[in-house]
Coordinates of C-alpha atoms and ligand atoms in Angstrom, one line a residue:
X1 CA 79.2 61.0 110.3
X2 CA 76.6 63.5 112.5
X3 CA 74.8 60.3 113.7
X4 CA 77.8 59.2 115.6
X5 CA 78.6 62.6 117.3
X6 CA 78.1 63.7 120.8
X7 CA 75.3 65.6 121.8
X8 CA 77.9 68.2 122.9
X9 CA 79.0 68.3 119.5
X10 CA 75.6 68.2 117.8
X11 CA 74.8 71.5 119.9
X12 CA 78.8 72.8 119.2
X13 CA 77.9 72.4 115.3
X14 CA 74.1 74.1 115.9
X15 CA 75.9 77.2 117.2
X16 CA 77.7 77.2 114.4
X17 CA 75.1 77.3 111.9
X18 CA 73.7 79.7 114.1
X19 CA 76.8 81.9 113.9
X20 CA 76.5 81.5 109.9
X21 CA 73.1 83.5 110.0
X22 CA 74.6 86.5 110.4
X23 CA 76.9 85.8 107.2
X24 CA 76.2 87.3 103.7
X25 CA 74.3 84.6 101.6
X26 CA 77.1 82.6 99.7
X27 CA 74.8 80.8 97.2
X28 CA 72.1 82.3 95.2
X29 CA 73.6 85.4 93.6
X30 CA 73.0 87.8 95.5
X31 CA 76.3 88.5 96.6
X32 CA 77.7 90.0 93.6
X33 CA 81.4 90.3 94.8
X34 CA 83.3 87.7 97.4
X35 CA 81.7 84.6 96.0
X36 CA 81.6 82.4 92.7
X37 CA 79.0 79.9 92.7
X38 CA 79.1 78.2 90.1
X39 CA 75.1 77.5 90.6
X40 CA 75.9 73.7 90.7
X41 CA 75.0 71.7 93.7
X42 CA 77.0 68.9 93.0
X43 CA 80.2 71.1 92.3
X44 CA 79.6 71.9 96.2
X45 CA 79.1 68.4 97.4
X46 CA 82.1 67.0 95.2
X47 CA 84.0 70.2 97.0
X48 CA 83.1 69.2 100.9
X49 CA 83.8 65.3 100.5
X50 CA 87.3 66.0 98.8
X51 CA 87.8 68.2 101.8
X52 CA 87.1 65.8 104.2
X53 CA 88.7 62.8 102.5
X54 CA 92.0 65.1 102.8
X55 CA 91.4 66.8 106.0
X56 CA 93.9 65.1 108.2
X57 CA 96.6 65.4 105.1
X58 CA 99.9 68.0 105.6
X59 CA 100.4 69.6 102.7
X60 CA 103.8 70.6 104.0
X61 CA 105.3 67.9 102.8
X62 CA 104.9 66.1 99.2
X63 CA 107.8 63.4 100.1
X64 CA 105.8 61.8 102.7
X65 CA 101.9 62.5 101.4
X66 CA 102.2 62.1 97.4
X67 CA 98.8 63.0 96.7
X68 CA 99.3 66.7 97.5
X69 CA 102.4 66.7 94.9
X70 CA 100.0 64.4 92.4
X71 CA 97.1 66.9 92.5
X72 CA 99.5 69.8 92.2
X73 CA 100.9 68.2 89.3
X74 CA 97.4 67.5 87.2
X75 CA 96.2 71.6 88.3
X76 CA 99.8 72.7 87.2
X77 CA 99.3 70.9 83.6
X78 CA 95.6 72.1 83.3
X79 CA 96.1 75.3 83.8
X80 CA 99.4 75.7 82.0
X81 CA 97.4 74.5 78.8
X82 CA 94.6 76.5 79.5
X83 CA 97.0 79.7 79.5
X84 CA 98.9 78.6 76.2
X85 CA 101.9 77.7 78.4
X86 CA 104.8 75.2 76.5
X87 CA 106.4 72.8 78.2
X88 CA 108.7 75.2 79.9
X89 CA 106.4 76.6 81.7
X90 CA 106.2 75.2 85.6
X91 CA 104.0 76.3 88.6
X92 CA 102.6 75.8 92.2
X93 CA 99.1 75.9 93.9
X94 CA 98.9 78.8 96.3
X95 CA 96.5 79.4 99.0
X96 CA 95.1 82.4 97.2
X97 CA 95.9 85.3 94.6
X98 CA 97.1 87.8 97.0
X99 CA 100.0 84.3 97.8
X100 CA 100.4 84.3 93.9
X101 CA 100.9 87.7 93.8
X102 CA 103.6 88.0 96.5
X103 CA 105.3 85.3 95.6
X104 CA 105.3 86.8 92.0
X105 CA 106.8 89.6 93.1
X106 CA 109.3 87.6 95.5
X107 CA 110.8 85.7 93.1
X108 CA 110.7 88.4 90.2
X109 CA 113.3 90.5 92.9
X110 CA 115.2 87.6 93.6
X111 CA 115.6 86.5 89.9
X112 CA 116.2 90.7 89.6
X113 CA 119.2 90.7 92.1
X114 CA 120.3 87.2 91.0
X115 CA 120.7 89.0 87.7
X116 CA 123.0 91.8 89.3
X117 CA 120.4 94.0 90.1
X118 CA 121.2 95.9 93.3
X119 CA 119.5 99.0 95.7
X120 CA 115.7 99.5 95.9
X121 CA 114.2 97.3 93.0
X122 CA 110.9 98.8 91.8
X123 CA 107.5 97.3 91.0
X124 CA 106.3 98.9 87.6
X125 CA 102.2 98.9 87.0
X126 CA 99.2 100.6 86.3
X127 CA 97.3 102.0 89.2
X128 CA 94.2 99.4 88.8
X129 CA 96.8 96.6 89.8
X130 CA 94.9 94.7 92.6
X131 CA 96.2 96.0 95.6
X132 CA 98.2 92.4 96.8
X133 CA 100.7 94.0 95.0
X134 CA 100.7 97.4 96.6
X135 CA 101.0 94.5 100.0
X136 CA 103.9 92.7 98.2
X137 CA 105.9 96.1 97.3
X138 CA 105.3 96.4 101.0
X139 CA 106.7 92.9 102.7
X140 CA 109.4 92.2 100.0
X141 CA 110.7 95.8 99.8
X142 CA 110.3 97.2 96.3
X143 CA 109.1 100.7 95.1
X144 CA 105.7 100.8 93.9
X145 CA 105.5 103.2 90.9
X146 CA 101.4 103.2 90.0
X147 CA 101.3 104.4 86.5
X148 CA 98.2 106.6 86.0
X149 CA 95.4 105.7 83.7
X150 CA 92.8 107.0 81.7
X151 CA 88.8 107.6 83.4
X152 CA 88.0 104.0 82.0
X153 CA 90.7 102.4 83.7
X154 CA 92.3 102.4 80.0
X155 CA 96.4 102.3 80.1
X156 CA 98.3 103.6 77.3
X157 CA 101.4 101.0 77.0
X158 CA 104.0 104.3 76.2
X159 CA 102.6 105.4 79.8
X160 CA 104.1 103.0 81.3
X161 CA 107.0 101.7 79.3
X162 CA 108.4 105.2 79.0
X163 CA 109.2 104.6 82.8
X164 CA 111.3 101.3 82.5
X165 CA 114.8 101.4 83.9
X166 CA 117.6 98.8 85.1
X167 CA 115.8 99.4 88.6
X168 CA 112.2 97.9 87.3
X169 CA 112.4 94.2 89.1
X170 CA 108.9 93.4 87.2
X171 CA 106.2 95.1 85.5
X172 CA 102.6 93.7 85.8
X173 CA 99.2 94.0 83.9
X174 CA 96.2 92.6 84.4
X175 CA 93.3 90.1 82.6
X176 CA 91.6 91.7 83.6
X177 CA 92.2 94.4 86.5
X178 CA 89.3 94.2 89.1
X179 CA 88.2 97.7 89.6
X180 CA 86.6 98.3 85.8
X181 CA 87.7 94.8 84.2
X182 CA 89.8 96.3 82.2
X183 CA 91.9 94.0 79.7
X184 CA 95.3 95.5 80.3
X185 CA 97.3 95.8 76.7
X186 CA 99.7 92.4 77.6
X187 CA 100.9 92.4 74.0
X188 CA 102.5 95.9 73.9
X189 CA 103.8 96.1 77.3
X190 CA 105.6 92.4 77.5
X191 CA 106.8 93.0 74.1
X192 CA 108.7 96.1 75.7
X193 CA 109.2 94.4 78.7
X194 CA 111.2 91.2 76.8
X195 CA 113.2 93.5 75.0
X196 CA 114.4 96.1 78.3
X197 CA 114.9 92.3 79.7
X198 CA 112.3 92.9 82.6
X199 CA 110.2 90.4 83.8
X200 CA 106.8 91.0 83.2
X201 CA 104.0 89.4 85.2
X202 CA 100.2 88.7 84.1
X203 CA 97.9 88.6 87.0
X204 CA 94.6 86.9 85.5
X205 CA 93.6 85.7 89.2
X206 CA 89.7 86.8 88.5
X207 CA 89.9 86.1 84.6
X208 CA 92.3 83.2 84.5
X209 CA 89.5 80.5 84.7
X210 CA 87.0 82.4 82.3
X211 CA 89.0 84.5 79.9
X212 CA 90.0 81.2 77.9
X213 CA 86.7 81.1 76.4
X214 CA 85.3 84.7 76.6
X215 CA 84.2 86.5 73.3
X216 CA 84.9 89.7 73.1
X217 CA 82.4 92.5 72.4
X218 CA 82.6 92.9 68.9
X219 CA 82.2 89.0 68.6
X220 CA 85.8 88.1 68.0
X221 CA 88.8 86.7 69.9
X222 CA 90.1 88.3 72.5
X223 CA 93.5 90.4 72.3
X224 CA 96.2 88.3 73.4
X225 CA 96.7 88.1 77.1
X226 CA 98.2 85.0 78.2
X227 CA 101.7 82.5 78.2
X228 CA 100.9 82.8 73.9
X229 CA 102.6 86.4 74.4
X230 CA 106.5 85.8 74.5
X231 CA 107.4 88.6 76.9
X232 CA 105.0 86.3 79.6
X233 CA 107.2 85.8 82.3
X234 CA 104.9 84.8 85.0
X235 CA 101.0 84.1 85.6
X236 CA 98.4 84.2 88.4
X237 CA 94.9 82.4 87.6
X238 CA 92.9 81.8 90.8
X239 CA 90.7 78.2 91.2
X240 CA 88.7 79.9 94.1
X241 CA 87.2 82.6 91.8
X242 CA 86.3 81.3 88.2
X243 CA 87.4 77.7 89.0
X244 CA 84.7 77.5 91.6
X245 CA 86.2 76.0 94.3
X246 CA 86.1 76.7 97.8
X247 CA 88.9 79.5 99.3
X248 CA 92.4 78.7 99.4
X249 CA 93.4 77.7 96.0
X250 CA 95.4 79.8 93.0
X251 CA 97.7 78.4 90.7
X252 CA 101.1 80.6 89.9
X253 CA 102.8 79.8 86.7
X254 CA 106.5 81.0 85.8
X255 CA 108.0 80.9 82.0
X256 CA 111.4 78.9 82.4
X257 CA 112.8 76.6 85.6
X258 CA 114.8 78.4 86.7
X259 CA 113.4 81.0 87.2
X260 CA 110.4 80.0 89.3
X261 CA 113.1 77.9 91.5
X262 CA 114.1 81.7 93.0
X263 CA 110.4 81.0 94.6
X264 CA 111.6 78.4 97.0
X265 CA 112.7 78.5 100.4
X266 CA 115.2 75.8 101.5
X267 CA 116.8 75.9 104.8
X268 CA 119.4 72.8 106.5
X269 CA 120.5 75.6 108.9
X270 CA 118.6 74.4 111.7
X271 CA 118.8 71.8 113.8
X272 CA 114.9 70.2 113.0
X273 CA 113.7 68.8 109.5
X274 CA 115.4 70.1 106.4
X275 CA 112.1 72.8 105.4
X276 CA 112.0 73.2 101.5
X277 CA 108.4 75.0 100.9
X278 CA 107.2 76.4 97.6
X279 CA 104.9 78.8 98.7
X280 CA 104.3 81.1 102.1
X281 CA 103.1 78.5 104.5
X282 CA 104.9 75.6 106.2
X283 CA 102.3 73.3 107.6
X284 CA 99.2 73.6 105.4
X285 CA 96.0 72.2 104.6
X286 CA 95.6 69.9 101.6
X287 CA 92.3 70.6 101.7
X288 CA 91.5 73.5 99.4
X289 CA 93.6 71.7 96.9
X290 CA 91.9 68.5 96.9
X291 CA 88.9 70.6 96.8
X292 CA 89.9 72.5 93.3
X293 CA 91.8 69.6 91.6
X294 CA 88.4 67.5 92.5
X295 CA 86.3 70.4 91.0
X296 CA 89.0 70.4 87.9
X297 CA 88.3 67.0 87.3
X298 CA 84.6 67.3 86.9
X299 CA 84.5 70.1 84.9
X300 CA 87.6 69.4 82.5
X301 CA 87.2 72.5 79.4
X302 CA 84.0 71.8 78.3
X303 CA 82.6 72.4 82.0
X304 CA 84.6 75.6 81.9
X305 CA 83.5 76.4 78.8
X306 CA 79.6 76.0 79.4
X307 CA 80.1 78.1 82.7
X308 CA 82.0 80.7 81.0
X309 CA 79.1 80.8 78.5
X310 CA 76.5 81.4 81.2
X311 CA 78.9 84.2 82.5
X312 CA 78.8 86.0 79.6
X313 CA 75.3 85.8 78.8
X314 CA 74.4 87.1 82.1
X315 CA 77.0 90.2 81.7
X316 CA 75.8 91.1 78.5
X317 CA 72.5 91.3 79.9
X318 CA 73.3 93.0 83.0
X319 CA 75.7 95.7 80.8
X320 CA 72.8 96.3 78.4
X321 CA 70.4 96.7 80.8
X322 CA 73.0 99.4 82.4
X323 CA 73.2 101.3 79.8
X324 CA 70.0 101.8 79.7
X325 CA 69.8 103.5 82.9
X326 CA 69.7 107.6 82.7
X327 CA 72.2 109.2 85.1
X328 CA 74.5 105.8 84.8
X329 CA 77.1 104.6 82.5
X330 CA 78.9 101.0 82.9
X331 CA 82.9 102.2 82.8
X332 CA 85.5 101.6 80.4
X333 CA 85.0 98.6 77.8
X334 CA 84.5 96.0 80.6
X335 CA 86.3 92.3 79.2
X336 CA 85.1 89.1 81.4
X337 CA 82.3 88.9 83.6
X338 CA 82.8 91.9 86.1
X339 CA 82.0 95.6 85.6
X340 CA 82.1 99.0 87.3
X341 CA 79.0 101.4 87.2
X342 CA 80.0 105.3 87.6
X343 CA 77.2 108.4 87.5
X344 CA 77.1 109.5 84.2
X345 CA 77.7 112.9 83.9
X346 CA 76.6 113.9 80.7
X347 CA 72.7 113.7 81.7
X348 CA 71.4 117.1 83.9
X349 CA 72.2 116.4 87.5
X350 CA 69.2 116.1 88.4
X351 CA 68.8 113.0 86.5
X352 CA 72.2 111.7 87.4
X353 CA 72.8 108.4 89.5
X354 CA 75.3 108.3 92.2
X355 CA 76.8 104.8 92.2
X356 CA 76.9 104.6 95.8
X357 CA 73.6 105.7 96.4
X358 CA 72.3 103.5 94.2
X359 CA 74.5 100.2 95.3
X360 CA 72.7 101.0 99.0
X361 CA 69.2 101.3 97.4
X362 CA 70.1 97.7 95.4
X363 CA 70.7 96.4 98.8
X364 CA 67.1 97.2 100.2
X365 CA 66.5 95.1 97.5
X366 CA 68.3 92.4 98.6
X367 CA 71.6 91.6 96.8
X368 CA 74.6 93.3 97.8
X369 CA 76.5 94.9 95.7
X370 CA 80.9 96.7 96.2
X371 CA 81.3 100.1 96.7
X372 CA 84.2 101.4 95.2
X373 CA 86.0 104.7 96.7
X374 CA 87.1 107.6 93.6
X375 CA 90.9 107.8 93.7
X376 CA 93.5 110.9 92.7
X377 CA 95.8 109.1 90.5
X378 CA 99.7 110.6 90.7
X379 CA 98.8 112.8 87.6
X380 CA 96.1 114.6 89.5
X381 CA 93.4 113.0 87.3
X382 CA 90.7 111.3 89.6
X383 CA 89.1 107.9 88.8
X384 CA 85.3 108.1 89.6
X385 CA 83.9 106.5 92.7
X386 CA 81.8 103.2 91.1
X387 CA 79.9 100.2 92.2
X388 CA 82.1 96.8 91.3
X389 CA 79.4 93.8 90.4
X390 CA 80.8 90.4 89.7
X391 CA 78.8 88.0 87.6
X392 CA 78.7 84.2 88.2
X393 CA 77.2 81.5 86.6
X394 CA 74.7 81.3 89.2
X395 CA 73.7 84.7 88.4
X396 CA 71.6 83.5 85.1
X397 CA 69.0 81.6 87.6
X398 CA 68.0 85.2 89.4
X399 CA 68.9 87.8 86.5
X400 CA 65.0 89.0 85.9
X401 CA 64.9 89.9 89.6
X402 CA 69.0 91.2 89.6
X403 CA 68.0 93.7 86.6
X404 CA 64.5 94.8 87.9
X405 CA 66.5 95.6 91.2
X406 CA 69.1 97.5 89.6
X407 CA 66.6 99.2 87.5
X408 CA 64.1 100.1 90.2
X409 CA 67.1 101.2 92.8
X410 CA 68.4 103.7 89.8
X411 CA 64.7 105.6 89.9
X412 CA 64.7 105.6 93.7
X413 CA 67.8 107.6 94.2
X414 CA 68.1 109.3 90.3
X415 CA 68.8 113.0 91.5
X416 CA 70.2 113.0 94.8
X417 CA 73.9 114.3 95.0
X418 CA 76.6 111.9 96.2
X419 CA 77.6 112.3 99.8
X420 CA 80.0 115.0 100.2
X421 CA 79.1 116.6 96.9
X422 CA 80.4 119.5 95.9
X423 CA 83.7 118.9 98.3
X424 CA 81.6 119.7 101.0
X425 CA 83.3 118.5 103.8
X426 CA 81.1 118.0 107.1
X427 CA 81.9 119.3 110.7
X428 CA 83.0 115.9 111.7
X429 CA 86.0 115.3 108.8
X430 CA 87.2 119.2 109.7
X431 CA 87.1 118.4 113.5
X432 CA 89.1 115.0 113.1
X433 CA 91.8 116.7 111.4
X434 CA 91.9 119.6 113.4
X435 CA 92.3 117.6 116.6
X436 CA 94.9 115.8 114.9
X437 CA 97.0 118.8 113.5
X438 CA 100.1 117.7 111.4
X439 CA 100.5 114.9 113.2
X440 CA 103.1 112.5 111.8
X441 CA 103.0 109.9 114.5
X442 CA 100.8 106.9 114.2
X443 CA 97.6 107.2 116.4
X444 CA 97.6 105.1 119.7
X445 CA 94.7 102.1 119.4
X446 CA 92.7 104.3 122.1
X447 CA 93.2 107.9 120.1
X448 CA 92.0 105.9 116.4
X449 CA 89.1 104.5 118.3
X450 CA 88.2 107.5 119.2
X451 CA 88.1 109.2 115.9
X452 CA 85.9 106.2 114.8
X453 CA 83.3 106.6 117.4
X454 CA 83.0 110.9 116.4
X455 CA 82.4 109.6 112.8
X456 CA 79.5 107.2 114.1
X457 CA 81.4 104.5 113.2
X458 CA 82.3 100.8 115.1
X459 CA 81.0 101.7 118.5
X460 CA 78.4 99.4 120.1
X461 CA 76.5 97.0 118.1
X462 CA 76.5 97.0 114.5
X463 CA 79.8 97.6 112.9
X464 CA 78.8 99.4 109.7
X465 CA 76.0 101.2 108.7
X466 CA 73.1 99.9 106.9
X467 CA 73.9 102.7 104.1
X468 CA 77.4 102.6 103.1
X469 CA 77.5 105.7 101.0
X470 CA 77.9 108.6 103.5
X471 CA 81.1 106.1 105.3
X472 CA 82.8 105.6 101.8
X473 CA 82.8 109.4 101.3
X474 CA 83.7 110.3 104.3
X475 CA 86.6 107.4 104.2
X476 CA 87.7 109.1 100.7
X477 CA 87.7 112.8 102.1
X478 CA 90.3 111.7 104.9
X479 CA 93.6 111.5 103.9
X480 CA 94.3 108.0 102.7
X481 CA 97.1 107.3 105.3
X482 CA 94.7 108.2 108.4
X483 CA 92.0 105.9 106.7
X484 CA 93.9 103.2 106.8
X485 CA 94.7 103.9 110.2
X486 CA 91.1 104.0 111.1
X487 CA 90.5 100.7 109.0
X488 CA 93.2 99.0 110.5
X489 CA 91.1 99.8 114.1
X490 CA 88.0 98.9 112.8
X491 CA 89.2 95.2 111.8
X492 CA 91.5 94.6 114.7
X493 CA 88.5 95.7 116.9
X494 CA 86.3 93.1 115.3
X495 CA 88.6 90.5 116.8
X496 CA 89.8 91.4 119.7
X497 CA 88.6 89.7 122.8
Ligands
PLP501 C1 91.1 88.6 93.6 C2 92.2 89.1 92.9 C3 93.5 89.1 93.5 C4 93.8 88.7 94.9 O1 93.2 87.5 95.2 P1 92.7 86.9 96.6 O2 92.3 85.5 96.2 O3 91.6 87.7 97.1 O4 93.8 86.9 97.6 C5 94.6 89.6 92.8 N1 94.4 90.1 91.5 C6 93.1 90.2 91.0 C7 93.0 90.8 89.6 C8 92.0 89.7 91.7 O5 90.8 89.8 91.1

């Protein structure tokens, strides 16, 4: 309780809050990517005393602190039911989707060489996969093989069966994938999938929690996408997005025992504690768990229902209102509440929007929206640079102000190019890679800092620009491999004492 602390600590938690200024505002809505309130106080307060009744818990072990494996249980079952799984379908809690996603992909190899499988297994998936599985490709090993898709973030199923193979450890889609909330076709591709006998994995960490009572545009049921399709082999659905509870909490669901027991770890070869751990972590915080199961509880379907209700109203209105904007076009047939915003290229350019310009005017606004970068698929086709916008149920409470700020931003920047328009590249891109020359080595810490502070970028006080448009483009013309680099610096800088 505050009254009984310190004055020490009373000051110690009054530089915290201090410290918290400087953050992006997490409740309100005007944070349109990062955070998913639900708009409910209580669902906050329920949240922070579920934390605290479980701080001191190790969630490590379920042997010696039951309630971790008891809360695991009831999130399991919920979310199993929620996702049309039967009875053979089994899961875990994570600390997140990127730890669903690896561990997806982990035990999808494992079940793969278990199987007979042998060499470099490959991870089969349309480029708008989120990119946790470009990291789990990465740490566990595989081949990543991005199939292209169309400029609405559209895949056609053929695309990507036509490349299955006794090397394809897993294939994934998405429900929907986060760049254009596109509804990947699950149906098709798991059908193809069950008969090649290839795993095939369903990451539904942002629409997991919503989808389940989402109407689709025309008014009707969704296309299936979940544990009701056979070929389902595997399922990520995140609590700390569209279950609304605080970070640190996803729920990973595998079709069949044994196959989700290739996602342990169990060691006796050691001379301390037998370790068996179901996920990443050893010693872990029961925290975020209590928090979600707590926030589960409450809500129970219809609370999820009502919320995904408010979602959708909100969408619709903020996708109408979109499409009513000359020079901007929403992208793709979005499906849950999340959409990407591209310039419309059919209007004169003069009247055209660029996406980036506009998400930096929004901001002068007051509510921040993400800047996407454009990307040359393998195909040579390029996806257009967008502005992402994820809509919460809190969203509904602000959306007269949210839509006269999109609106207004659009007729402040309607006409001016996009940064580096026209492939223009500026003196400080073609200086960078001239200094660099065909360089294959990795830069040196001091030689990446370097080519962060000639682009204006990092050094001395503020770490990014107030207007984000001109970094993104100059972060796109790079080659990807040196931005990355320079990213890599930026981040490490931010922490390093
Ligand atoms: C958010 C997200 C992830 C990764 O989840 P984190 O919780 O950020 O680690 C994976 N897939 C999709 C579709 C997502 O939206």
């Amino acid at each position: 309780m505050t009254s009984a602390l310190s004055a020490r600590s009373t000051e110690i938690l009054a530089a915290l809050t201090r410290l918290r200024e400087a953050d992006a505002p997490t409740h309100g809505g005007h944070v349109l990517s990062y955070v998913y309130d639900s708009g409910r106080a209580e669902l906050d307060q329920l949240a922070a005393e579920a934390i605290r009744i479980m701080q001191p818990v190790n969630g490590l072990d379920p042997t010696t602190f039951p309630s971790v494996a008891a809360m695991e249980r009831d999130l399991v079952r919920f979310t199993r039911r929620m996702l049309h799984g039967d009875q053979e379908v089994v899961g875990t809690v994570t600390s997140g989707g990127t730890e669903s996603c690896l561990l997806a992909v982990k035990t999808a190899r494992d079940a793969w060489r278990s199987a007979g499988g042998s060499g470099t297994p490959r991870l089969l998936a349309p480029v708008t996969v989120h990119a946790a599985f470009s990291k789990a490709a990465q740490y566990f090993g595989l081949e990543l093989d991005l199939v292209p898709v169309d400029t609405s973030g559209v895949l056609e199923p053929a695309q990507l069966t036509e490349r299955f193979g006794p090397d394809v450890a897993l294939v994934v889609v998405s429900a929907p994938a986060y760049p254009h909330a596109s509804l990947d076709p699950v149906a098709d591709v798991a059908a193809a999938a069950a008969a090649a006998g290839i795993a095939c994995h369903v990451d539904a960490c942002i629409g997991g929690f919503v989808l389940p009572w989402w109407v689709a545009e025309d008014g009707g049921a969704l296309p299936l996408w979940d544990f009701a399709v056979d070929g389902v082999t595997s399922m990520s659905a995140d609590l700390h997005k569209f279950g609304y509870a605080p970070k640190g909490a996803s729920v990973l669901l595998h079709r069949g025992r044994d196959r989700q027991r290739a996602q342990y770890f169990a060691t006796r070869r050691w001379p301390g504690y037998p370790v068996v751990n179901a996920t990443m972590l050893g010693s872990k915080s029961a925290g975020a768990l209590a928090a979600a199961w707590a926030i589960v509880e409450r809500l129970g379907e219809d609370g999820f229902a009502e919320l995904a209700a408010s979602c959708q109203r909100s969408t619709d209105a903020v996708t109408a209102a979109v499409r009513t904007i000359e020079g901007l076009l929403v992208v793709g047939s979005p499906v849950g509440p999340l959409l990407a915003v591209a310039t419309d290229d059919m209007v004169p350019e003069d009247r055209r929007v660029d996406p980036h310009h506009w998400a930096d005017a929004v901001r002068e606004h007051g509510w921040l929206l993400q800047l996407q970068p454009g990307l040359v698929q393998a195909d040579g086709t390029r996806l257009p640079h967008a502005t992402h916008l994820t809509i919460t149920p809190v969203t509904e409470s602000v959306l007269p102000d949210l839509l006269f700020a999109l609106t207004s931003a659009a007729d402040e920047v309607r006409g001016v190019p996009a940064a580096l328009a026209g492939s223009i590249v500026p003196s400080e891109i073609t200086d960078v890679l001239a200094s660099l020359g065909n360089r294959a080595d990795p830069l040196s810490s001091q030689e990446a800092s370097a080519v962060l502070a000639g682009l204006g970028i990092g050094a001395g006080g503020s770490v990014l620009p107030g207007r984000m448009a001109p970094l993104l483009a100059v972060l796109e013309a790079l080659p990807a491999q040196l931005t990355e680099r320079l990213l890599v610096e930026l981040l490490a800088g931010l922490v390093d004492p």
